[in-house]
Amino acid sequence: MPEDRSDAPARHAGPTVEVTADHAADHAAGHAADHAGIERLIDGLLPALVAKLGTLNVGELEVRQDGWRVRLQRPAGAGPAYGRRVTDRAGQRVHPGHETLGAPAPPKAAPGTTVGAAAHAGGSNGTAGSLLAAVGPGRATDYGERTEVGDREVAEAQPRPHGPIATSPAVGVFQPGSKAVGGTRVRAGDRLGVVDMLGIPQDVLAPADGIVIGVIVEAGTAVEYGQELVHIEAAGAVEAH
Amino acid sequence: MFRKILIANRGEIALRILRACRTMGIEAVVAYSEADRESLAVLLADEAICIGPADARRSYLSAPAVISAAVVTGCDAVHPGYGFLSEDETFAEVVRAHDLTFIGPPPEVLDRFASKEGTRRLLGSYGLPTIPGSVGMLRDDEHALEEAERIGYPVLIKPSAGGGGKGMRMVRTPRELESAIKVCRSEAKSAFGDDSLYLEKWLEDNRHVEVQVAVDRYGHGVHMGERDCSVQRRHQKILEEGPTPALSPAARAELCERAIHAVVAAGYENVGTLEFLVDGNGDAWFIEINCRIQVEHPVTEMLTGIDMVAMQIRIAAGEPLGFKQSDIVTRGHAIEFRINAEDPAHEFRPGAGIVERYHAPGGPGIRMDSHLYPGYEVPPYYDSLLGKLIAWGPDRPTAIERGRAALDELLVDGLTTNVEIHKALLANDTFLEGRMTTNLLDRVGSAAFLAAAARA
């Protein structure tokens, strides 16, 4: 049911990442170069940028490099309510049940050639679990929803990147650890922080090897069981391209 | 009064508590497991919080998860509903240690009534005739055999914790006792996390009659009449009604007055139910007390017009009852049909799946308490109760007529339900004449019962 979907922008308040290649109109020529660009971005630039955005008090950050433009944007209304999942629903659901009992609103992929994890709006459904899920010039955001003719082969040739997410093991208060910093390389099972459940710390563990992309929830925030806390880009995901 | 209540339960009772909170102007937070993310209570709630995975031991039965959820959402009270942690005195104690109020009897009251065997003795000392049973918990098989011999066969093996017929077996011989006791222990262990068992004398052809009571913190207590829960399948209630057709008005009044006198004297607090077995002579024997709101509470609500969940919340908040026994007037007759996801054609095997279409019946005197909606997927992890259909009428025949029409109108597509057994009951002479005993279905077997109804 749609409860997650309607609430998604506020409840899964990760930054929006937008990556644009200036030569996006010329697919064939730009393809190889794009891939190299994507890999560079994933490895070097993005984690640092996400971390930077996390520490700056700005809503948006844009960087240009080699014909690529990377823009990170905090979700609307994030600010202090960032990642507040359990307590921010009351205000949103003035008409209880109306939106939730209706037909599920499918997550909308941003159309056009500018792509990004705007699909993150539907992140909780697993349509675009990772911030980097849709990086690449001229590609539709949501592989499940793409309708552009001619892109099919490309879609199938490219494995859909998955970004592992460390989730909350308990209901309590989240405290990130020293490894929960953008750009940090982690191994599966590393402790990224704890959720304090009535004074009993429950470990938040990295679900896979990779690089920390960003922490979704601020320190000291109340979190529920299974809530997404830390985004990781899997170590294998880059090679898969 | 409380500002914000955590509802630590699921299904129809979570919805029922949410509705009570709404009418009282109290905020409510629904605590849910991952399997209940799309349950109606969660969808309708102002606020909801996932407390753990589908496995109830890590969600609805996890005291730390429930209390942590109440703390982080800023609640000042926890409503446990029925089942799960609703009668767990340790949980109630920990709730209080976190400056929260447990909506139910205070921990020390739960503790006093925690042992079913001890409660029998306690209330016996305040004038209730109690069913003969084992002294203390059964230590081992040898002890069980000795006690059964002393009480006299047949005996009923019962778990000390919980209810709902789990871990319960009636045995007629020492040999049956020895084999059944192992099954009961394991059932009780998995259902309640406690495998303590005791024995009770089994009365043939008994009726199950229970008295609803409410006692405030200041010792003012009222009874709200009784309910007859004799229609059972393997010790699980499937239909409840009130008043009981088993007793005369005078006998009912006497039973209810003795019950309220005994529990007030014994220091009970909040809503509770005293269960009795009524034998063929019309004598009532106290068996146990349920220190919680019960599944069948709507029967009493229909008869008295009192919102029992709201009353339970008010008592827990320390408010006085605000009315006297003479203010309670019961009107007419009410029958509750438990609608379960069970297949009567296959040994009442519980089912799960997606509700494709759903229609709740209506009309005068009809109430449907259910968490179903079209498209809802009933998870396989919990009990099979889909809802309760309650039919009220100025008299029993009218309530039966209305119940019959409502059962025909009820539509639950996509799941197999036990509606057929209710229809069969409403065609059964023993039931229609109000002569049913707890073995009505089990004596012939439910399949034979259904077949007989089909022929009729």
XYZ file of C-alpha atoms in Angstrom:
697
model
C 0.000 0.000 0.000
C 1.025 3.546 -0.662
C 1.734 4.798 2.789
C 5.462 4.769 2.246
C 5.193 6.254 -1.165
C 3.121 9.231 -0.226
C 5.354 9.941 2.691
C 8.555 9.124 0.972
C 10.041 12.539 0.338
C 10.014 13.487 3.962
C 10.546 10.131 5.492
C 13.498 9.118 3.400
C 15.083 12.438 3.276
C 18.328 11.763 1.484
C 19.829 14.433 -0.695
C 18.873 14.484 -4.328
C 21.757 13.990 -6.672
C 21.588 15.179 -10.206
C 24.284 14.355 -12.709
C 24.198 15.843 -16.175
C 26.505 15.420 -19.089
C 26.554 18.360 -21.435
C 26.867 16.098 -24.482
C 23.959 13.995 -23.374
C 22.217 14.411 -26.730
C 24.890 12.403 -28.485
C 24.510 9.015 -26.863
C 26.763 6.844 -28.949
C 29.754 9.095 -28.948
C 29.539 9.974 -25.347
C 28.869 6.531 -24.023
C 32.366 5.324 -23.182
C 33.427 8.673 -21.886
C 30.315 8.810 -19.730
C 31.168 5.542 -18.112
C 34.622 6.628 -17.246
C 33.101 9.798 -15.893
C 30.571 7.956 -13.812
C 33.228 5.765 -12.275
C 35.351 8.742 -11.393
C 32.378 10.436 -9.837
C 31.349 7.458 -7.810
C 34.840 6.747 -6.568
C 36.110 10.168 -5.847
C 33.797 13.039 -6.100
C 30.345 12.058 -4.952
C 31.110 10.693 -1.513
C 33.063 13.801 -0.733
C 30.305 16.013 -2.065
C 27.604 14.223 -0.095
C 29.693 14.524 3.026
C 30.277 18.182 2.286
C 26.582 18.841 1.840
C 26.005 17.154 5.160
C 28.251 19.607 6.977
C 27.242 22.767 5.115
C 24.160 24.683 5.943
C 23.082 24.955 2.328
C 20.330 23.322 0.379
C 22.165 22.785 -2.852
C 25.677 22.181 -4.132
C 26.775 22.165 -7.752
C 30.125 21.158 -9.207
C 31.223 21.145 -12.859
C 34.014 18.941 -14.172
C 34.962 17.748 -17.695
C 31.604 18.400 -19.272
C 29.805 16.885 -16.268
C 27.672 18.800 -13.908
C 26.866 17.338 -10.536
C 24.214 18.911 -8.393
C 23.247 17.787 -4.916
C 20.088 19.026 -3.423
C 18.607 18.541 0.005
C 15.015 17.383 -0.102
C 12.523 20.148 0.389
C 11.811 20.875 3.995
C 14.651 18.688 5.183
C 16.530 21.022 7.507
C 15.891 20.223 11.125
C 13.240 17.653 10.335
C 15.785 15.705 8.317
C 15.138 12.041 8.644
C 12.491 12.402 11.289
C 10.439 9.482 10.388
C 8.338 8.602 13.319
C 7.247 11.977 14.455
C 6.713 13.935 11.301
C 3.736 12.062 10.040
C 1.059 13.628 12.136
C 1.170 16.911 10.311
C 1.233 15.308 6.939
C -1.770 13.180 7.359
C -4.483 15.610 8.073
C -7.034 13.470 6.327
C -6.320 10.091 7.757
C -6.586 7.300 5.347
C -7.590 9.283 2.299
C -4.393 9.103 0.390
C -3.382 5.870 1.944
C -6.466 3.927 1.063
C -6.515 5.062 -2.518
C -4.582 3.590 -5.356
C -0.835 3.583 -4.818
C 0.785 6.600 -6.395
C 3.648 5.216 -8.415
C 6.938 6.976 -7.936
C 7.460 9.361 -10.791
C 10.730 9.334 -12.588
C 11.944 12.691 -13.727
C 11.526 12.658 -17.469
C 14.047 13.936 -19.928
C 17.721 13.626 -20.213
C 18.636 15.193 -16.954
C 18.718 12.337 -14.587
C 19.413 11.827 -11.028
C 18.252 10.209 -7.946
C 15.169 12.311 -8.048
C 13.809 8.809 -8.138
C 14.714 8.813 -4.547
C 11.225 9.990 -3.917
C 10.262 6.396 -4.426
C 13.253 5.007 -2.660
C 11.368 3.163 0.005
C 9.809 0.899 -2.548
C 13.159 -0.249 -3.703
C 12.688 1.389 -7.084
C 15.791 3.449 -6.609
C 17.241 2.471 -3.332
C 20.556 4.165 -3.848
C 21.457 7.755 -4.360
C 23.431 6.650 -7.365
C 20.790 4.407 -8.779
C 20.240 6.496 -11.843
C 23.513 8.166 -12.534
C 24.296 8.354 -16.209
C 23.590 10.715 -19.004
C 20.293 10.505 -20.754
C 18.996 7.551 -18.833
C 15.587 7.443 -17.347
C 15.659 7.426 -13.622
C 13.563 4.446 -12.887
C 14.398 1.403 -14.921
C 11.051 -0.114 -14.140
C 9.151 2.836 -15.545
C 11.116 3.896 -18.551
C 9.105 4.349 -21.679
C 11.525 5.980 -24.071
C 11.702 4.023 -27.260
C 15.128 2.817 -28.221
C 16.554 2.727 -24.772
C 15.558 -0.810 -24.028
C 18.787 -2.486 -25.045
C 20.768 -0.024 -23.069
C 18.610 -0.588 -20.063
C 19.074 -4.295 -20.219
C 22.779 -4.118 -20.866
C 23.336 -2.067 -17.768
C 22.786 -3.907 -14.530
C 20.737 -1.841 -12.211
C 23.078 -0.529 -9.535
C 22.113 -1.316 -6.002
C 23.148 0.766 -3.103
C 23.112 -1.118 0.144
C 21.547 0.730 3.030
C 22.280 0.143 6.676
C 18.957 0.043 8.504
C 17.973 0.397 12.111
C 18.054 -2.820 14.131
C 15.647 -1.433 16.712
C 13.338 1.377 17.695
C 15.271 4.007 19.616
C 17.647 6.911 19.191
C 20.320 6.849 16.488
C 23.938 7.774 17.182
C 26.251 7.503 14.170
C 29.760 6.197 14.785
C 33.101 7.357 13.447
C 32.714 5.335 10.241
C 29.399 6.921 9.341
C 31.058 9.701 7.401
C 30.753 10.196 3.667
C 33.686 8.756 1.749
C 34.688 6.225 4.389
C 35.433 2.759 3.053
C 33.654 0.114 5.115
C 33.435 -3.650 5.150
C 30.288 -5.683 5.604
C 29.600 -6.000 9.326
C 31.438 -2.816 10.299
C 29.666 -0.867 12.997
C 28.349 2.402 11.571
C 26.693 3.531 14.769
C 24.188 2.431 17.353
C 20.503 2.737 18.034
C 19.947 3.241 21.712
C 16.925 1.209 22.812
C 16.138 2.131 26.415
C 19.842 2.476 27.145
C 20.802 -0.706 25.375
C 22.935 0.075 22.300
C 22.007 -1.951 19.227
C 24.657 -1.991 16.511
C 23.948 -0.524 13.105
C 26.003 -2.665 10.751
C 27.194 -2.100 7.212
C 25.288 -4.581 5.045
C 28.092 -4.781 2.451
C 31.601 -3.671 1.596
C 31.662 -0.237 0.051
C 31.922 3.462 0.564
C 29.692 5.458 2.828
C 27.689 7.867 0.699
C 25.917 9.649 3.454
C 24.100 9.453 6.729
C 20.377 9.849 6.269
C 19.421 10.544 9.862
C 20.945 13.067 12.206
C 22.549 12.039 15.462
C 20.055 11.931 18.294
C 17.032 11.322 16.065
C 14.333 8.852 17.043
C 14.249 6.034 14.528
C 12.019 3.042 13.998
C 12.918 -0.554 13.281
C 14.143 -1.004 9.713
C 14.518 2.715 9.092
C 17.205 3.582 6.546
C 20.162 5.174 8.280
C 23.317 5.063 6.200
C 23.727 4.860 2.440
C 26.589 2.858 1.071
C 27.770 2.384 -2.472
C 28.727 -1.247 -2.785
C 32.361 -1.934 -3.636
C 31.340 -4.190 -6.487
C 28.868 -1.775 -8.032
C 31.451 0.384 -9.768
C 33.190 -2.555 -11.428
C 29.845 -3.824 -12.613
C 29.580 -0.937 -15.000
C -5.930 12.254 31.322
C -3.284 10.946 28.966
C -2.023 13.103 26.145
C -0.691 10.385 23.856
C -1.116 6.618 23.937
C 1.017 3.941 22.290
C -1.157 1.145 20.909
C 0.953 -1.982 21.278
C -1.204 -4.407 19.368
C -2.502 -5.167 15.910
C -5.561 -6.160 13.934
C -9.055 -5.172 14.925
C -8.199 -4.334 18.541
C -5.534 -1.805 17.483
C -8.221 -0.132 15.416
C -10.720 -0.312 18.278
C -8.277 1.387 20.663
C -7.422 4.008 18.033
C -11.121 4.816 17.720
C -11.489 5.151 21.476
C -8.506 7.521 21.576
C -10.033 9.612 18.798
C -13.319 10.037 20.646
C -11.443 11.018 23.790
C -9.209 13.552 22.050
C -6.091 11.565 22.884
C -3.314 11.235 20.325
C -2.442 7.677 19.430
C 0.678 6.059 18.018
C 0.252 2.628 16.485
C 3.228 0.324 17.081
C 3.481 -2.262 14.333
C 5.657 -5.082 13.065
C 7.061 -5.125 9.553
C 4.309 -7.549 8.578
C 1.644 -5.025 9.583
C 2.974 -2.002 7.725
C -0.193 -1.901 5.636
C -2.666 -2.748 8.339
C -5.686 -0.531 8.716
C -4.718 0.767 12.147
C -1.357 1.898 10.747
C -2.957 3.504 7.716
C -5.547 5.365 9.783
C -3.206 6.349 12.588
C -1.968 9.877 13.072
C 1.369 8.350 13.815
C 2.791 4.860 13.513
C 6.114 3.335 14.406
C 7.665 0.065 13.292
C 8.926 -1.780 16.338
C 10.347 -4.950 14.854
C 10.108 -7.789 12.365
C 7.074 -10.003 11.758
C 8.147 -12.414 14.484
C 6.025 -11.315 17.454
C 8.778 -12.224 19.903
C 10.821 -9.391 18.427
C 7.952 -6.937 18.014
C 4.590 -7.201 19.810
C 6.024 -9.422 22.536
C 9.231 -7.453 22.973
C 8.871 -5.257 26.044
C 11.996 -3.169 25.234
C 10.811 -2.522 21.662
C 7.319 -1.481 22.781
C 8.518 0.733 25.608
C 11.274 2.314 23.521
C 8.642 3.150 20.889
C 6.486 4.793 23.553
C 9.443 6.789 24.865
C 10.733 8.067 21.523
C 7.260 9.066 20.343
C 6.547 10.954 23.539
C 3.652 8.821 24.752
C 2.565 8.822 28.373
C 0.679 5.525 28.329
C 0.732 2.128 26.632
C -2.387 0.188 25.686
C -1.518 -3.481 25.272
C -4.875 -4.646 23.847
C -5.426 -8.374 24.392
C -2.945 -11.214 24.042
C 0.740 -10.345 23.603
C 1.892 -8.334 26.658
C -1.569 -7.473 27.975
C -1.386 -9.469 31.200
C 2.373 -9.521 31.713
C 3.017 -8.011 35.143
C 6.756 -7.660 34.464
C 5.998 -5.644 31.358
C 3.546 -3.463 33.298
C 6.242 -2.921 35.916
C 8.843 -1.866 33.338
C 6.306 0.415 31.665
C 5.838 2.177 34.989
C 9.595 2.349 35.588
C 9.767 4.459 32.416
C 7.182 6.908 33.744
C 4.520 5.522 31.477
C 1.120 4.189 32.458
C 0.098 0.665 31.588
C -3.554 0.715 30.517
C -4.870 -2.170 32.512
C -4.534 -3.207 36.115
C -1.492 -1.736 37.892
C 1.510 -4.113 38.081
C 0.913 -5.127 41.689
C -2.695 -6.006 40.882
C -1.625 -8.035 37.850
C 0.910 -9.726 40.064
C -1.720 -10.603 42.666
C -3.896 -12.208 39.980
C -1.073 -13.613 37.851
C -1.311 -17.184 39.029
C -4.578 -18.729 37.956
C -4.296 -21.278 40.716
C -3.537 -18.595 43.314
C -6.421 -16.451 42.058
C -8.832 -19.348 42.518
C -7.801 -19.578 46.157
C -7.856 -15.802 46.632
C -11.330 -15.292 45.205
C -12.509 -18.497 46.867
C -11.638 -16.865 50.164
C -14.011 -14.021 49.209
C -16.936 -16.320 48.683
C -16.700 -17.505 45.084
C -17.202 -21.224 44.544
C -14.143 -22.332 42.609
C -13.496 -25.292 40.398
C -11.403 -28.047 42.022
C -7.881 -28.107 40.645
C -4.246 -28.842 41.280
C -2.463 -27.110 44.142
C 0.248 -25.023 42.534
C 1.871 -25.616 39.175
C 2.608 -29.089 37.923
C 6.235 -29.847 38.748
C 6.573 -32.945 36.595
C 4.601 -35.844 35.171
C 4.535 -37.665 38.471
C 3.097 -34.646 40.252
C 0.539 -34.235 37.467
C -0.580 -37.849 37.791
C -0.932 -37.536 41.566
C -2.956 -34.360 41.322
C -5.196 -35.735 38.570
C -5.881 -38.775 40.738
C -6.811 -36.560 43.675
C -9.107 -34.283 41.620
C -10.599 -37.182 39.702
C -10.692 -37.694 35.929
C -11.563 -36.195 33.528
C -9.292 -33.226 34.061
C -8.333 -30.252 31.933
C -4.641 -29.414 31.502
C -4.280 -25.642 31.344
C -1.349 -23.278 30.897
C -0.880 -20.741 33.670
C -0.141 -17.966 31.218
C -2.367 -16.688 28.444
C -5.604 -17.988 27.074
C -7.275 -18.660 23.781
C -7.311 -22.414 24.217
C -3.633 -22.855 23.415
C -1.867 -25.489 25.448
C -5.177 -26.820 26.762
C -6.260 -30.485 26.655
C -8.967 -32.483 28.355
C -7.837 -35.962 29.371
C -9.778 -38.915 30.744
C -7.009 -41.336 31.737
C -3.481 -41.233 33.207
C -2.187 -42.487 29.880
C -3.805 -39.596 27.989
C -2.482 -37.204 30.607
C 1.097 -38.335 30.102
C 1.030 -37.889 26.342
C -0.993 -34.641 26.337
C 1.115 -32.897 28.929
C 4.137 -32.751 26.616
C 2.090 -31.194 23.809
C 0.581 -28.673 26.220
C 3.976 -27.673 27.557
C 5.389 -27.033 24.118
C 2.263 -25.168 22.965
C 2.263 -22.997 26.073
C 5.971 -22.343 25.713
C 5.684 -21.174 22.130
C 2.465 -19.186 22.663
C 3.250 -17.486 25.965
C 6.937 -18.120 26.632
C 5.922 -19.917 29.821
C 5.262 -23.638 30.046
C 3.767 -23.773 33.559
C 0.680 -25.962 33.589
C -2.011 -26.769 36.103
C -5.028 -29.032 36.268
C -8.690 -28.269 36.595
C -11.610 -30.590 37.130
C -13.451 -31.078 33.846
C -17.204 -30.726 34.035
C -19.141 -32.588 31.393
C -21.698 -30.554 29.501
C -20.623 -27.284 31.037
C -21.530 -23.784 29.994
C -18.971 -21.017 29.881
C -20.357 -17.864 31.469
C -18.238 -14.812 32.286
C -18.949 -11.676 34.280
C -17.632 -8.315 33.109
C -16.440 -6.047 35.903
C -14.883 -2.607 36.164
C -13.245 -1.275 39.315
C -11.670 2.145 39.685
C -8.610 3.058 41.752
C -10.823 4.056 44.669
C -12.451 0.673 45.058
C -15.720 1.525 43.360
C -16.705 -1.444 41.291
C -19.554 -2.380 39.016
C -20.451 -5.459 37.052
C -21.767 -5.028 33.541
C -23.652 -8.254 33.265
C -22.425 -11.527 31.889
C -21.663 -13.128 28.560
C -22.154 -16.704 27.472
C -19.160 -18.079 25.584
C -20.206 -21.705 25.463
C -19.875 -22.003 21.721
C -16.280 -23.103 21.412
C -14.186 -25.204 19.167
C -11.360 -26.947 20.967
C -11.514 -24.492 23.861
C -11.489 -21.473 21.555
C -14.483 -19.190 21.693
C -16.083 -18.562 18.335
C -19.436 -17.020 19.317
C -20.346 -15.058 22.421
C -23.644 -13.647 23.537
C -25.330 -11.880 26.358
C -27.306 -12.340 28.481
C -26.667 -16.052 28.940
C -29.607 -18.278 28.100
C -28.233 -20.754 30.648
C -29.385 -18.955 33.779
C -32.544 -17.296 35.037
C -32.464 -13.521 35.532
C -32.278 -14.054 39.271
C -29.385 -16.525 38.983
C -27.537 -14.168 36.621
C -27.932 -11.242 38.992
C -26.711 -13.319 41.909
C -23.653 -14.542 39.998
C -22.724 -11.026 38.887
C -23.134 -9.612 42.378
C -20.973 -12.308 43.944
C -18.326 -11.726 41.281
C -18.088 -7.967 41.751
C -18.128 -8.309 45.524
C -15.223 -10.789 45.446
C -12.969 -8.844 43.056
C -13.476 -5.534 44.831
C -12.688 -7.216 48.137
C -9.592 -8.829 46.617
C -8.311 -5.438 45.419
C -8.819 -5.719 41.694
C -8.542 -2.604 39.541
C -9.551 -1.721 35.963
C -11.719 -3.806 33.640
C -11.656 -7.545 34.011
C -13.603 -10.686 33.326
C -14.350 -13.500 35.746
C -14.887 -16.773 33.954
C -17.147 -19.460 35.332
C -18.207 -22.916 34.299
C -21.879 -23.557 34.865
C -22.754 -27.213 35.393
C -25.945 -29.071 34.568
C -27.462 -28.049 37.910
C -26.994 -24.379 37.130
C -24.173 -24.045 39.672
C -21.376 -21.679 38.636
C -17.720 -22.482 39.420
C -15.090 -19.788 39.133
C -12.176 -20.802 36.890
C -10.094 -17.724 36.098
C -9.934 -13.973 35.729
C -8.845 -12.134 32.596
C -7.093 -8.908 33.520
C -7.560 -7.192 30.153
C -10.055 -5.985 27.619
C -11.447 -9.060 25.909
C -12.164 -9.915 22.306
C -15.854 -10.199 23.136
C -16.194 -6.854 24.935
C -18.519 -5.453 22.209
C -21.295 -7.785 23.417
C -21.337 -5.862 26.695
C -20.985 -2.527 24.900
C -24.068 -3.298 22.831
C -26.042 -4.251 25.934
C -24.989 -1.369 28.167
C -24.057 1.402 25.731
C -20.786 1.891 27.607
C -17.531 2.347 25.663
C -15.427 -0.142 27.579
C -12.085 0.788 26.043
C -12.641 4.442 26.918
C -13.637 3.396 30.420
C -10.499 1.273 30.701
C -8.360 4.248 29.687
C -10.121 6.551 32.174
C -9.646 4.108 35.033
C -5.952 3.709 34.184
C -5.619 7.508 34.224
C -6.931 7.502 37.798
C -10.399 8.839 37.104
C -13.281 7.613 39.223
C -15.895 5.447 37.529
C -18.439 8.218 37.788
C -21.472 5.950 37.882
C -23.061 3.393 40.157
C -24.322 -0.109 39.639
C -27.879 1.180 39.465
C -26.899 3.451 36.551
C -26.085 0.453 34.381
C -29.047 -0.769 32.401
C -28.659 -3.680 30.036
C -31.036 -3.776 27.117
C -31.888 -6.578 24.743
C -29.620 -9.324 23.511
C -26.306 -9.252 21.631
C -24.382 -11.949 19.776
C -20.819 -11.677 18.559
C -19.575 -13.861 15.719
C -15.821 -14.151 15.449
C -14.899 -14.078 11.789
C -11.670 -16.029 11.393
C -9.478 -16.820 8.402
C -10.030 -20.526 8.880
C -11.190 -23.228 6.565
C -14.001 -25.240 8.192
C -13.699 -27.864 5.441
C -10.089 -28.549 6.372
C -9.919 -28.814 10.135
C -10.166 -25.032 10.499
C -6.730 -24.631 9.016
C -5.752 -20.967 9.353
C -5.285 -19.078 6.118
C -3.624 -15.918 4.895
C -3.737 -13.938 1.699
C -5.157 -10.912 -0.023
C -8.683 -9.698 0.632
C -9.941 -9.131 -2.876
C -13.348 -7.758 -2.003
C -14.765 -6.806 1.349
C -18.156 -5.638 2.448
C -19.153 -5.138 6.063
C -22.839 -5.677 6.771
C -25.022 -2.982 8.274
C -28.546 -2.308 9.391
C -30.213 -1.868 12.778
C -28.231 -3.335 15.648
C -25.328 -4.491 13.445
C -21.719 -3.635 14.234
C -18.604 -4.870 12.488
C -15.242 -4.459 14.192
C -12.687 -5.431 11.589
C -9.367 -4.327 10.201
C -10.073 -5.648 6.712
C -10.185 -3.559 3.559
C -10.076 -4.545 -0.114
C -6.495 -5.215 -1.119
C -5.315 -5.903 2.426
C -3.012 -8.862 2.720
C -3.675 -10.902 5.847
C -0.229 -11.894 7.118
C 0.312 -15.512 8.130
C 2.184 -14.758 11.349
C -0.574 -13.953 13.806
C -3.932 -15.238 14.975
C -6.628 -15.725 12.392
C -9.203 -13.227 13.690
C -10.387 -11.048 10.806
C -13.070 -9.245 12.677
C -16.128 -9.497 14.848
C -19.677 -9.176 13.679
C -22.019 -8.162 16.467
C -25.788 -8.330 16.180
C -28.030 -6.680 18.737
C -31.782 -7.046 19.053
C -34.419 -6.291 21.670
C -34.545 -10.049 22.315
C -32.539 -13.173 21.433
C -34.655 -14.262 18.452
C -34.322 -10.798 16.882
C -30.566 -10.753 17.472
C -30.369 -14.170 15.796
C -32.459 -12.977 12.830
C -30.296 -9.914 12.386
C -27.137 -11.978 12.786
C -28.291 -14.396 10.117
C -29.024 -11.580 7.648
C -25.710 -9.877 8.446
C -23.708 -13.085 7.970
C -25.347 -13.482 4.559
C -24.461 -9.912 3.702
C -20.833 -10.116 4.862
C -18.454 -10.424 1.936
C -14.820 -11.436 2.300
C -13.421 -12.527 -1.055
C -9.957 -13.970 -1.417
C -9.828 -15.783 1.901
C -11.657 -18.737 3.318
C -13.485 -17.794 6.493
C -15.372 -19.649 9.177
C -18.689 -17.942 8.322
C -20.223 -21.314 7.463
C -19.875 -22.531 11.027
C -21.813 -19.489 12.253
C -24.550 -20.075 9.720
C -24.686 -23.687 10.824
C -24.989 -22.628 14.441
C -27.911 -20.379 13.604
C -29.626 -23.395 12.055
C -28.921 -25.691 14.999
C -31.789 -26.455 17.374
C -29.562 -26.796 20.429
C -28.169 -23.337 19.823
C -31.513 -21.809 18.865
C -33.016 -23.127 22.083
C -30.074 -21.756 24.050
C -29.045 -25.156 25.385
C -25.499 -25.247 23.980
C -22.601 -26.501 26.071
C -18.879 -26.080 25.410
C -18.760 -29.459 23.659
C -21.542 -28.625 21.160
C -19.132 -28.670 18.225
C -16.415 -30.984 19.484
C -18.760 -33.770 20.555
C -19.802 -34.458 16.982
C -16.873 -32.769 15.314
C -17.177 -29.531 13.407
C -17.339 -31.281 10.040
C -20.297 -33.394 11.109
C -21.904 -30.323 12.612
C -21.600 -28.466 9.314
C -22.898 -31.447 7.366
C -25.915 -31.743 9.658
C -26.692 -28.060 9.174
C -26.453 -28.476 5.407
C -29.011 -31.289 5.527
C -31.391 -29.331 7.689
